[in-house]
Structures are given as C-alpha cells and as structure tokens.
Amino acid sequence: MDPETSTFKSPIRQLTDNNYSEWLIDIKALLRGKKLWNYTQEAPDPDKSVTAQAKWRDSAMEAADLITPTISGPVKQKLQANAFDDGYLMMTSLANIYAPKGDAEFMRLTREYYSLRYEDFDSMTHYLTQIKTLEERIRGTNVILDDDKQTLLCLGMTLPEQFQYFTKIWAMTPGMTADKARNMLLEEERREKTLDTGTVGVGLIATTRHPSKRTPSGKAIDNDVVCPRCGKGHEADICWKLHPELAPEWLQERWTIEKRSRKRKWDELQQQDQEAPGEKEAFINL
C-alpha cells in the first residue's frame, strides 16, 4: 500500500511520536480481531512450503494495510517504503524507533514475563504469542541481566505489597545496586522494630493496625490504607482501577478488548432500538 495515497480512516487513535505504548495496545487488539497479529511478530519460516510462505506474505501485507492508516504522517516518513508491504517489518521498525529501552523497561518487562498466567488468556495461542512478544521486547532493551539486576528483579517479584514502594525508588535511582537495595530493606526492618507493637510500617510510612477492619468484600486488612476506588489495602495512586496505565500490558489489552466488546453490544442494541419503530409501523400498516 502506498502510505501517501491511503484514504482509509484510522479505526484507533493514530500513532505519534508520543503515544507508542498506548497505540501498541490498540493495534494489537485490532490485529488480533482480524487474526493477523502473529504475522507482525515473527518472520516467515523458510523451511515451510512455497504455498505456506505465500500465505504468510499475503497475511503480512494485509496486516501492513491495516496498520498503515493508524500511523500519523510524521511517523510514516520514518519508515522504509518496503515496510508498508510487510506487517512484520513495519512493527519491527516501529519498535526499534519507539519502544522504551533501558534498565527500568527491562525490569518492567521481565517482571511481566515471569508473572504471566495461562488462565489470564483465552487460548494457548494468545498465551504463547504473549510470551514470544515479551521475549523479543526484553531483547530489544539491549540490557544484560547481571547480578545486581537479578537480585533487584527477585526482590521486586517476591517482596510483599508494603515493600513495593522500594521497587519504584530503585527503578528511578541511577546506579542502583543489590547491596544498596538490601541495606534499604534492612534499615526499614530496623525502623519497624523501633515502632510500638501496635503499628506496622508500610513503605516509608507507619500506620496503626486495625485487624477488625475489612474491605467491602469482607477481607480483613492490616492497616488504615484503603483504596477509595476498589477497597483494597493500597494507596489510591497505585490503584489499577484509578490508574489503568500502571497495570501490566496484557491486562490493559484485555480491558481494551472487553471495552470494544461492550461498545459493539451497545451499538447493536441501539441499532435494534432504531429498527423497532419501523417494524411497528409496518405492522400497523398491514
């Protein structure tokens, strides 16, 4: 497809220099709905038959045609001409340009990778595709998992919620090492031991325990911190309901798909309501 002559209207918000992460969620949902996502995530297998390779090329081109209207003009100018005929090449090029890189992104993606659960996906294909996608994005950060990062990753995945505040500090601290992280945790433990027996440390703040308090669902909570949105024991500023951008990408994607499904059902109901008066009038005129 010629990117300059395309007149199709974008079905999602167009990709700009500033919204790659949000656009990626939308385009993934759109391509999955057309059974084309896999053709943008892997190169054709040279060992497959000529017929299979031809089908792959056709599907990759169809994916590129679907992606092209969702890309703004300035972004299109950064792509090679052949990318507009190959969905895999197009998505790979865009990832190389816009995908976040660096230690913080590496840690975020790796944590998401190791926290994947099969039951959160609607099929084995989607589950395995997400694993492959995360593996490629992790490699794309060009970060090596050294001893410090390995320790920080383990801490980030295993520490209880009241210590997760530290993982945010570590992610924003240049040159963070495993020794520094351990010292911070040990210092926090010593600080907690100096508090009265009726208090508990949460992050860097101490709050009084009230074991009798419960969330709206009936679950007991250990401190005064209750999210006003979901009723769980965390601060509002880290609630996924209030701040969906903080949720894992796979969950954001699922929310996007569910939102599209609800909108489609709503549109169908609206269409039925519009058709009903006409049917009633036709019945009266019989």
Short mmCIF file of C-alpha atoms in Angstrom, two decimals:
data_model
loop_
_atom_site.label_atom_id
_atom_site.label_comp_id
_atom_site.label_asym_id
_atom_site.label_seq_id
_atom_site.Cartn_x
_atom_site.Cartn_y
_atom_site.Cartn_z
CA MET A 1 0.00 0.00 0.00
CA ASP A 2 1.20 3.49 -0.82
CA PRO A 3 1.28 5.38 2.52
CA GLU A 4 0.78 8.71 0.78
CA THR A 5 -2.36 7.73 -1.12
CA SER A 6 -4.13 5.90 1.69
CA THR A 7 -7.57 7.40 2.34
CA PHE A 8 -8.75 4.93 4.97
CA LYS A 9 -9.84 6.37 8.29
CA SER A 10 -7.93 5.07 11.29
CA PRO A 11 -10.09 2.79 13.48
CA ILE A 12 -7.94 3.72 16.50
CA ARG A 13 -6.02 6.75 17.67
CA GLN A 14 -3.10 7.29 15.31
CA LEU A 15 0.48 6.63 16.34
CA THR A 16 2.51 9.76 17.00
CA ASP A 17 5.94 10.37 18.49
CA ASN A 18 4.42 10.41 21.98
CA ASN A 19 1.91 7.57 22.33
CA TYR A 20 3.60 4.35 21.20
CA SER A 21 2.72 2.35 24.34
CA GLU A 22 -0.99 3.22 24.13
CA TRP A 23 -1.08 2.71 20.36
CA LEU A 24 0.57 -0.71 20.69
CA ILE A 25 -2.24 -1.92 22.95
CA ASP A 26 -4.90 -0.75 20.50
CA ILE A 27 -3.23 -2.07 17.36
CA LYS A 28 -2.60 -5.44 18.98
CA ALA A 29 -6.30 -5.76 19.84
CA LEU A 30 -7.26 -4.67 16.32
CA LEU A 31 -4.93 -7.14 14.60
CA ARG A 32 -5.92 -9.98 16.88
CA GLY A 33 -9.53 -9.40 15.96
CA LYS A 34 -8.53 -9.93 12.32
CA LYS A 35 -6.31 -12.96 13.13
CA LEU A 36 -3.26 -11.04 11.86
CA TRP A 37 -1.23 -10.29 14.99
CA ASN A 38 1.04 -13.32 14.65
CA TYR A 39 2.11 -12.19 11.18
CA THR A 40 3.55 -9.00 12.70
CA GLN A 41 5.52 -10.78 15.41
CA GLU A 42 7.58 -13.35 13.56
CA ALA A 43 9.40 -13.63 10.25
CA PRO A 44 8.30 -16.23 7.68
CA ASP A 45 9.72 -19.71 8.18
CA PRO A 46 11.99 -20.52 5.21
CA ASP A 47 11.51 -24.24 5.85
CA LYS A 48 7.78 -24.10 5.14
CA SER A 49 6.25 -24.92 1.79
CA VAL A 50 6.01 -22.39 -1.02
CA THR A 51 2.25 -22.23 -0.50
CA ALA A 52 2.63 -21.56 3.22
CA GLN A 53 5.19 -18.83 2.62
CA ALA A 54 2.94 -17.20 0.03
CA LYS A 55 0.06 -17.23 2.53
CA TRP A 56 2.32 -15.66 5.15
CA ARG A 57 3.35 -12.86 2.76
CA ASP A 58 -0.28 -12.16 1.86
CA SER A 59 -1.28 -12.03 5.53
CA ALA A 60 1.71 -9.86 6.44
CA MET A 61 0.75 -7.44 3.66
CA GLU A 62 -2.87 -7.43 4.86
CA ALA A 63 -1.62 -6.61 8.36
CA ALA A 64 0.51 -3.77 6.98
CA ASP A 65 -2.51 -2.40 5.10
CA LEU A 66 -4.50 -2.43 8.34
CA ILE A 67 -1.71 -0.77 10.35
CA THR A 68 -0.88 1.98 7.84
CA PRO A 69 -3.96 4.20 8.44
CA THR A 70 -3.25 4.09 12.18
CA ILE A 71 0.13 5.81 11.73
CA SER A 72 0.41 9.57 11.51
CA GLY A 73 2.21 11.26 8.62
CA PRO A 74 5.39 12.22 10.52
CA VAL A 75 5.79 8.64 11.72
CA LYS A 76 5.27 7.21 8.22
CA GLN A 77 8.17 9.32 6.99
CA LYS A 78 10.49 7.45 9.35
CA LEU A 79 9.73 4.07 7.74
CA GLN A 80 11.27 2.50 4.67
CA ALA A 81 8.95 2.03 1.69
CA ASN A 82 9.07 -1.78 1.87
CA ALA A 83 7.73 -1.69 5.45
CA PHE A 84 4.31 -0.74 4.11
CA ASP A 85 4.09 -4.13 2.38
CA ASP A 86 5.15 -6.23 5.37
CA GLY A 87 3.44 -6.10 8.76
CA TYR A 88 6.35 -7.82 10.49
CA LEU A 89 8.89 -5.39 9.08
CA MET A 90 6.64 -2.44 9.90
CA MET A 91 6.09 -3.43 13.54
CA THR A 92 9.77 -4.28 13.99
CA SER A 93 10.80 -0.90 12.60
CA LEU A 94 8.35 0.96 14.83
CA ALA A 95 9.54 -0.96 17.89
CA ASN A 96 13.15 -0.07 17.09
CA ILE A 97 12.17 3.60 16.89
CA TYR A 98 9.73 3.97 19.77
CA ALA A 99 9.90 1.01 22.16
CA PRO A 100 11.22 2.14 25.58
CA LYS A 101 14.69 0.92 26.40
CA GLY A 102 16.95 0.90 29.42
CA ASP A 103 17.15 -0.77 32.80
CA ALA A 104 13.72 0.34 34.05
CA GLU A 105 11.97 -1.00 30.95
CA PHE A 106 13.97 -4.22 31.09
CA MET A 107 12.94 -4.81 34.70
CA ARG A 108 9.30 -3.99 33.99
CA LEU A 109 9.10 -6.34 31.01
CA THR A 110 10.95 -9.13 32.78
CA ARG A 111 8.65 -8.94 35.79
CA GLU A 112 5.65 -9.07 33.48
CA TYR A 113 7.21 -12.01 31.64
CA TYR A 114 7.65 -14.11 34.77
CA SER A 115 4.23 -13.20 36.15
CA LEU A 116 2.26 -14.40 33.10
CA ARG A 117 -0.51 -16.87 33.88
CA TYR A 118 -2.09 -19.14 31.33
CA GLU A 119 -5.56 -18.71 32.84
CA ASP A 120 -5.50 -14.99 32.01
CA PHE A 121 -5.59 -15.72 28.27
CA ASP A 122 -8.44 -17.01 26.15
CA SER A 123 -6.34 -19.53 24.22
CA MET A 124 -2.98 -21.27 24.19
CA THR A 125 -2.07 -19.38 21.02
CA HIS A 126 -2.54 -15.99 22.68
CA TYR A 127 -0.63 -17.17 25.74
CA LEU A 128 2.37 -18.37 23.73
CA THR A 129 2.28 -15.29 21.50
CA GLN A 130 2.47 -13.02 24.54
CA ILE A 131 5.48 -14.96 25.82
CA LYS A 132 7.24 -14.57 22.48
CA THR A 133 6.34 -10.88 22.26
CA LEU A 134 7.76 -10.14 25.70
CA GLU A 135 10.92 -12.11 24.94
CA GLU A 136 11.51 -10.01 21.83
CA ARG A 137 10.83 -6.76 23.67
CA ILE A 138 13.16 -7.79 26.50
CA ARG A 139 15.91 -8.48 23.97
CA GLY A 140 15.13 -5.13 22.35
CA THR A 141 16.10 -3.26 25.52
CA ASN A 142 19.70 -4.40 24.97
CA VAL A 143 20.09 -4.84 28.73
CA ILE A 144 22.07 -7.73 30.20
CA LEU A 145 20.78 -9.40 33.37
CA ASP A 146 23.79 -9.00 35.66
CA ASP A 147 23.93 -9.98 39.35
CA ASP A 148 22.55 -6.64 40.59
CA LYS A 149 19.59 -6.68 38.21
CA GLN A 150 18.89 -10.31 39.01
CA THR A 151 18.67 -9.52 42.73
CA LEU A 152 16.51 -6.43 42.15
CA LEU A 153 14.23 -8.45 39.90
CA CYS A 154 13.84 -11.17 42.53
CA LEU A 155 13.08 -8.59 45.22
CA GLY A 156 10.57 -6.81 43.04
CA MET A 157 8.69 -10.03 42.34
CA THR A 158 8.73 -11.50 45.84
CA LEU A 159 8.51 -8.61 48.30
CA PRO A 160 5.07 -8.14 49.88
CA GLU A 161 2.95 -5.16 48.94
CA GLN A 162 4.06 -2.96 51.83
CA PHE A 163 7.62 -3.01 50.46
CA GLN A 164 6.77 -2.48 46.79
CA TYR A 165 7.30 1.23 47.30
CA PHE A 166 11.02 0.49 47.31
CA THR A 167 10.92 -1.05 43.84
CA LYS A 168 9.73 2.29 42.47
CA ILE A 169 12.60 4.06 44.21
CA TRP A 170 15.10 1.58 42.79
CA ALA A 171 13.72 1.98 39.28
CA MET A 172 14.25 5.76 39.45
CA THR A 173 17.67 5.63 41.11
CA PRO A 174 20.64 5.62 38.69
CA GLY A 175 23.31 3.09 39.56
CA MET A 176 21.13 1.15 41.97
CA THR A 177 22.88 -1.99 43.20
CA ALA A 178 21.77 -5.09 45.05
CA ASP A 179 23.79 -4.04 48.12
CA LYS A 180 22.05 -0.66 48.27
CA ALA A 181 18.66 -2.34 47.96
CA ARG A 182 19.46 -4.82 50.73
CA ASN A 183 20.66 -2.03 53.01
CA MET A 184 17.45 -0.08 52.43
CA LEU A 185 15.34 -3.11 53.33
CA LEU A 186 17.38 -3.89 56.44
CA GLU A 187 17.13 -0.27 57.55
CA GLU A 188 13.36 -0.40 57.05
CA GLU A 189 13.19 -3.56 59.14
CA ARG A 190 15.19 -1.90 61.93
CA ARG A 191 12.91 1.12 61.74
CA GLU A 192 9.83 -1.04 62.09
CA LYS A 193 11.25 -2.77 65.16
CA THR A 194 11.56 0.59 66.89
CA LEU A 195 7.85 1.25 66.48
CA ASP A 196 5.25 0.30 69.03
CA THR A 197 3.94 -3.24 68.78
CA GLY A 198 0.59 -1.88 67.61
CA THR A 199 1.98 -0.31 64.46
CA VAL A 200 3.27 -1.61 61.17
CA GLY A 201 5.47 0.04 58.54
CA VAL A 202 4.06 0.48 55.08
CA GLY A 203 6.73 1.66 52.65
CA LEU A 204 8.24 4.67 54.40
CA ILE A 205 5.15 5.48 56.48
CA ALA A 206 3.93 3.86 59.70
CA THR A 207 0.21 3.35 60.19
CA THR A 208 -1.77 1.90 63.08
CA ARG A 209 -3.18 -1.59 62.67
CA HIS A 210 -6.86 -2.25 62.98
CA PRO A 211 -7.26 -6.01 62.39
CA SER A 212 -11.02 -5.74 62.72
CA LYS A 213 -11.31 -3.54 59.64
CA ARG A 214 -12.30 -5.20 56.41
CA THR A 215 -12.60 -4.33 52.75
CA PRO A 216 -16.06 -4.11 51.15
CA SER A 217 -15.58 -7.73 50.02
CA GLY A 218 -15.17 -8.82 53.65
CA LYS A 219 -11.42 -9.44 53.53
CA ALA A 220 -9.51 -8.34 56.63
CA ILE A 221 -6.90 -5.62 56.15
CA ASP A 222 -3.83 -4.92 58.25
CA ASN A 223 -3.67 -1.14 58.12
CA ASP A 224 -5.59 2.07 57.63
CA VAL A 225 -4.74 2.36 53.95
CA VAL A 226 -7.83 1.53 51.91
CA CYS A 227 -8.16 2.49 48.28
CA PRO A 228 -11.32 4.61 47.79
CA ARG A 229 -11.87 3.08 44.35
CA CYS A 230 -11.51 -0.68 44.83
CA GLY A 231 -11.46 -1.03 48.62
CA LYS A 232 -8.16 -2.90 48.69
CA GLY A 233 -5.27 -2.21 51.04
CA HIS A 234 -3.17 0.13 48.93
CA GLU A 235 -2.85 3.82 48.17
CA ALA A 236 -5.09 5.34 45.51
CA ASP A 237 -2.11 6.49 43.45
CA ILE A 238 -1.12 2.89 42.65
CA CYS A 239 -4.63 1.53 42.07
CA TRP A 240 -5.05 -0.09 38.65
CA LYS A 241 -8.71 0.91 38.59
CA LEU A 242 -7.89 4.60 39.02
CA HIS A 243 -4.65 4.43 37.03
CA PRO A 244 -5.03 1.71 34.39
CA GLU A 245 -1.75 2.76 32.79
CA LEU A 246 0.04 1.18 35.78
CA ALA A 247 -1.46 -2.25 35.10
CA PRO A 248 0.51 -4.90 33.15
CA GLU A 249 0.19 -4.55 29.39
CA TRP A 250 -1.59 -7.88 28.99
CA LEU A 251 -4.26 -6.71 31.42
CA GLN A 252 -4.58 -3.34 29.69
CA GLU A 253 -5.03 -5.21 26.44
CA ARG A 254 -7.75 -7.41 27.92
CA TRP A 255 -9.55 -4.32 29.20
CA THR A 256 -9.34 -2.80 25.72
CA ILE A 257 -10.85 -5.91 24.14
CA GLU A 258 -13.63 -6.03 26.74
CA LYS A 259 -14.35 -2.34 26.20
CA ARG A 260 -14.63 -2.88 22.45
CA SER A 261 -16.95 -5.83 23.05
CA ARG A 262 -19.22 -3.79 25.32
CA LYS A 263 -19.32 -0.95 22.79
CA ARG A 264 -20.19 -3.36 20.00
CA LYS A 265 -23.06 -4.81 22.04
CA TRP A 266 -24.26 -1.32 22.90
CA ASP A 267 -24.21 -0.32 19.22
CA GLU A 268 -26.20 -3.44 18.36
CA LEU A 269 -28.81 -2.56 20.98
CA GLN A 270 -29.00 0.99 19.67
CA GLN A 271 -29.46 -0.33 16.15
CA GLN A 272 -32.26 -2.61 17.32
CA ASP A 273 -33.99 0.32 19.03
CA GLN A 274 -33.78 2.33 15.82
CA GLU A 275 -35.21 -0.50 13.74
CA ALA A 276 -38.03 -1.32 16.15
CA PRO A 277 -40.25 1.75 15.38
CA GLY A 278 -40.09 0.98 11.67
CA GLU A 279 -41.12 -2.60 12.27
CA LYS A 280 -44.00 -1.45 14.45
CA GLU A 281 -45.23 0.99 11.79
CA ALA A 282 -45.04 -1.69 9.11
CA PHE A 283 -47.09 -3.99 11.30
CA ILE A 284 -49.75 -1.31 11.81
CA ASN A 285 -49.99 -0.68 8.07
CA LEU A 286 -50.69 -4.34 7.30
#
